Amino acid sequence: MPEQTHRVYLGEGVKADLPLNWVDEHLGIYSFVLIDKVKWVRAAAHALLAKIDQQLAGDEIDMILTPEAKAITLAYEIAVGMGFDEYVVARKSVKAYMPNPVSVPVKSITTRVPQQLFFDSSDVERLRGKRVLLIDDVVSTGATLGALFDFLESIDSQVVLTACVLTEGEERDEYRGVPLLHLGHIPLVFAD
């Protein structure tokens, strides 16, 4: 019988007990919903900023990119901490204010159907040719990262660093040869 909660530490003495939720009859995940937890976001952002500072030798990041939606508040806090005035959000739907949107296909572990991530033309230009820090809440299969890596490569941009709060399933410290900074790890749960 798997544990019904899994404890993770987010920095600054902040801990979170994550409930086990079943994605389907075979796969369970410890649910980590960061977007509405101010204390969690601030603690994780400060802890990740310390790791980012240790990893970077100088001014090696031009832009921050995060997928919608759960990591937006984390990306905001990290952007503020790094002195950025803006960052880019890969949207999960096209908005009326998005001129000439570009779509990127992705299938994550927590969605049942393939999704699209969207960038408007101004986002594409803000990212084009830049050195990018990718920020997400959880990296599990790497599907979202892979889609974003491929998109950024297509516009001559380079991911120089990735950061997430937790890895899930496979523990990893890099993705496609790029360092992946994280604060902890959560296992996947498989039904017998």
Tab-separated table of C-alpha atoms in Angstrom:
chain	number	residue	atom	x	y	z
A	1	MET	CA	0.000	0.000	0.000
A	2	PRO	CA	1.593	3.320	-1.042
A	3	GLU	CA	1.907	6.215	1.358
A	4	GLN	CA	-1.085	8.557	1.086
A	5	THR	CA	1.120	11.651	1.414
A	6	HIS	CA	4.708	12.468	0.550
A	7	ARG	CA	6.622	15.221	2.360
A	8	VAL	CA	8.882	17.608	0.461
A	9	TYR	CA	11.004	20.491	1.688
A	10	LEU	CA	10.829	23.753	-0.224
A	11	GLY	CA	13.492	25.824	1.525
A	12	GLU	CA	13.414	28.284	4.431
A	13	GLY	CA	12.029	25.566	6.709
A	14	VAL	CA	8.872	25.221	4.607
A	15	LYS	CA	7.558	21.703	4.107
A	16	ALA	CA	4.617	20.389	2.122
A	17	ASP	CA	2.719	17.128	2.536
A	18	LEU	CA	1.533	16.173	-0.944
A	19	PRO	CA	-1.573	13.976	-1.304
A	20	LEU	CA	-1.554	10.913	-3.518
A	21	ASN	CA	-3.959	11.265	-6.455
A	22	TRP	CA	-4.572	8.640	-9.107
A	23	VAL	CA	-4.214	9.845	-12.710
A	24	ASP	CA	-5.822	6.589	-13.856
A	25	GLU	CA	-6.233	3.068	-12.452
A	26	HIS	CA	-2.526	2.335	-12.937
A	27	LEU	CA	-0.685	5.563	-12.114
A	28	GLY	CA	-0.665	7.771	-9.034
A	29	ILE	CA	1.095	11.087	-8.489
A	30	TYR	CA	1.763	13.136	-5.392
A	31	SER	CA	-0.123	16.303	-6.266
A	32	PHE	CA	1.970	19.454	-6.069
A	33	VAL	CA	-0.091	22.568	-6.798
A	34	LEU	CA	2.148	25.572	-6.303
A	35	ILE	CA	0.261	28.391	-7.998
A	36	ASP	CA	-1.875	29.518	-5.037
A	37	LYS	CA	0.551	28.882	-2.154
A	38	VAL	CA	2.421	32.113	-1.399
A	39	LYS	CA	4.646	30.626	1.324
A	40	TRP	CA	5.587	27.653	-0.875
A	41	VAL	CA	6.308	29.874	-3.892
A	42	ARG	CA	8.482	32.309	-1.960
A	43	ALA	CA	10.452	29.573	-0.191
A	44	ALA	CA	10.993	27.601	-3.392
A	45	ALA	CA	11.916	30.717	-5.373
A	46	HIS	CA	14.513	31.799	-2.811
A	47	ALA	CA	16.001	28.306	-2.629
A	48	LEU	CA	16.129	28.025	-6.419
A	49	LEU	CA	17.631	31.514	-6.743
A	50	ALA	CA	20.510	30.426	-4.498
A	51	LYS	CA	21.082	27.386	-6.749
A	52	ILE	CA	20.818	29.526	-9.896
A	53	ASP	CA	23.387	31.976	-8.507
A	54	GLN	CA	25.774	29.092	-7.764
A	55	GLN	CA	25.306	27.623	-11.251
A	56	LEU	CA	25.725	30.820	-13.253
A	57	ALA	CA	29.151	32.400	-13.508
A	58	GLY	CA	27.841	35.746	-14.702
A	59	ASP	CA	25.140	37.398	-16.756
A	60	GLU	CA	24.308	34.296	-18.797
A	61	ILE	CA	20.502	34.564	-18.955
A	62	ASP	CA	18.636	36.905	-21.301
A	63	MET	CA	15.062	35.722	-20.713
A	64	ILE	CA	12.989	33.484	-18.460
A	65	LEU	CA	10.342	31.169	-19.929
A	66	THR	CA	7.690	29.162	-18.099
A	67	PRO	CA	4.729	27.092	-19.270
A	68	GLU	CA	1.252	28.061	-18.124
A	69	ALA	CA	-0.007	27.821	-15.403
A	70	LYS	CA	1.279	26.333	-12.134
A	71	ALA	CA	4.803	27.752	-12.388
A	72	ILE	CA	3.823	31.332	-13.294
A	73	THR	CA	4.056	32.636	-9.723
A	74	LEU	CA	7.394	30.857	-9.273
A	75	ALA	CA	8.755	32.379	-12.495
A	76	TYR	CA	7.563	35.794	-11.315
A	77	GLU	CA	9.408	35.508	-7.998
A	78	ILE	CA	12.577	34.277	-9.699
A	79	ALA	CA	12.366	37.061	-12.306
A	80	VAL	CA	12.087	39.651	-9.530
A	81	GLY	CA	14.981	38.055	-7.648
A	82	MET	CA	17.161	38.110	-10.774
A	83	GLY	CA	16.253	41.703	-11.615
A	84	PHE	CA	14.245	40.928	-14.760
A	85	ASP	CA	11.484	43.308	-15.828
A	86	GLU	CA	9.632	40.628	-17.784
A	87	TYR	CA	9.447	36.951	-18.620
A	88	VAL	CA	7.557	34.867	-21.172
A	89	VAL	CA	4.674	32.499	-20.470
A	90	ALA	CA	3.900	29.711	-22.942
A	91	ARG	CA	0.080	29.807	-22.959
A	92	LYS	CA	-2.214	26.774	-23.094
A	93	SER	CA	-4.773	28.545	-25.259
A	94	VAL	CA	-4.823	31.354	-27.795
A	95	LYS	CA	-6.003	34.660	-26.381
A	96	ALA	CA	-7.622	37.436	-28.420
A	97	TYR	CA	-4.667	39.727	-27.682
A	98	MET	CA	-2.121	37.306	-29.183
A	99	PRO	CA	-1.195	38.357	-32.737
A	100	ASN	CA	0.021	35.603	-35.075
A	101	PRO	CA	0.240	32.826	-32.458
A	102	VAL	CA	2.681	29.961	-32.897
A	103	SER	CA	1.735	26.578	-31.446
A	104	VAL	CA	3.942	23.894	-29.927
A	105	PRO	CA	2.486	20.394	-29.311
A	106	VAL	CA	3.037	18.707	-25.932
A	107	LYS	CA	1.606	15.799	-23.945
A	108	SER	CA	2.285	15.890	-20.227
A	109	ILE	CA	1.759	13.150	-17.670
A	110	THR	CA	-1.118	15.006	-15.986
A	111	THR	CA	-3.201	15.564	-19.111
A	112	ARG	CA	-5.172	12.876	-20.864
A	113	VAL	CA	-4.953	14.403	-24.335
A	114	PRO	CA	-2.180	16.167	-26.245
A	115	GLN	CA	-2.060	19.906	-25.655
A	116	GLN	CA	-0.640	22.915	-27.412
A	117	LEU	CA	1.493	25.686	-25.980
A	118	PHE	CA	1.142	29.053	-27.692
A	119	PHE	CA	3.400	32.056	-28.176
A	120	ASP	CA	2.333	35.294	-29.794
A	121	SER	CA	4.619	37.044	-32.258
A	122	SER	CA	6.005	39.445	-29.644
A	123	ASP	CA	6.875	36.519	-27.329
A	124	VAL	CA	8.686	34.808	-30.197
A	125	GLU	CA	10.727	37.956	-30.834
A	126	ARG	CA	11.519	38.429	-27.131
A	127	LEU	CA	12.882	34.862	-27.104
A	128	ARG	CA	14.573	34.764	-30.518
A	129	GLY	CA	18.342	34.271	-30.258
A	130	LYS	CA	18.291	34.527	-26.468
A	131	ARG	CA	19.883	32.498	-23.685
A	132	VAL	CA	16.920	31.170	-21.742
A	133	LEU	CA	16.228	29.946	-18.226
A	134	LEU	CA	13.300	27.498	-18.306
A	135	ILE	CA	11.273	27.320	-15.089
A	136	ASP	CA	8.587	24.756	-14.236
A	137	ASP	CA	6.972	23.441	-11.072
A	138	VAL	CA	7.567	19.712	-11.655
A	139	VAL	CA	9.586	17.873	-14.295
A	140	SER	CA	8.350	14.327	-14.774
A	141	THR	CA	8.551	12.783	-18.229
A	142	GLY	CA	10.264	15.849	-19.674
A	143	ALA	CA	7.606	16.198	-22.388
A	144	THR	CA	6.962	19.893	-21.682
A	145	LEU	CA	10.675	20.664	-21.463
A	146	GLY	CA	11.287	18.759	-24.691
A	147	ALA	CA	8.617	20.724	-26.543
A	148	LEU	CA	10.009	24.020	-25.272
A	149	PHE	CA	13.621	23.029	-26.041
A	150	ASP	CA	12.604	22.137	-29.619
A	151	PHE	CA	10.686	25.387	-30.078
A	152	LEU	CA	13.525	27.516	-28.712
A	153	GLU	CA	16.032	25.742	-30.931
A	154	SER	CA	13.803	26.498	-33.945
A	155	ILE	CA	14.145	30.240	-33.243
A	156	ASP	CA	17.907	30.103	-32.603
A	157	SER	CA	17.557	30.370	-28.841
A	158	GLN	CA	19.462	28.285	-26.326
A	159	VAL	CA	18.302	26.875	-23.014
A	160	VAL	CA	21.264	27.414	-20.708
A	161	LEU	CA	19.591	26.355	-17.470
A	162	THR	CA	16.388	24.682	-16.293
A	163	ALA	CA	14.930	24.938	-12.808
A	164	CYS	CA	11.969	23.283	-11.153
A	165	VAL	CA	10.826	22.711	-7.616
A	166	LEU	CA	10.549	18.934	-7.923
A	167	THR	CA	11.504	16.131	-10.249
A	168	GLU	CA	9.043	13.270	-10.484
A	169	GLY	CA	9.506	9.637	-11.463
A	170	GLU	CA	13.050	9.792	-12.796
A	171	GLU	CA	15.459	11.780	-10.660
A	172	ARG	CA	17.619	13.917	-12.892
A	173	ASP	CA	20.089	16.766	-12.658
A	174	GLU	CA	20.158	17.541	-16.360
A	175	TYR	CA	17.921	17.511	-19.394
A	176	ARG	CA	19.460	17.192	-22.863
A	177	GLY	CA	22.824	18.078	-21.391
A	178	VAL	CA	21.531	21.264	-19.716
A	179	PRO	CA	21.683	21.477	-15.913
A	180	LEU	CA	18.320	20.928	-14.213
A	181	LEU	CA	18.210	22.503	-10.768
A	182	HIS	CA	15.582	21.243	-8.329
A	183	LEU	CA	14.804	21.156	-4.621
A	184	GLY	CA	13.505	17.627	-4.241
A	185	HIS	CA	12.018	14.552	-5.812
A	186	ILE	CA	8.652	12.805	-5.714
A	187	PRO	CA	8.095	9.211	-6.825
A	188	LEU	CA	5.441	7.999	-9.205
A	189	VAL	CA	3.140	5.333	-7.759
A	190	PHE	CA	2.142	2.326	-9.830
A	191	ALA	CA	-0.811	0.092	-8.974
A	192	ASP	CA	0.043	-3.572	-8.411
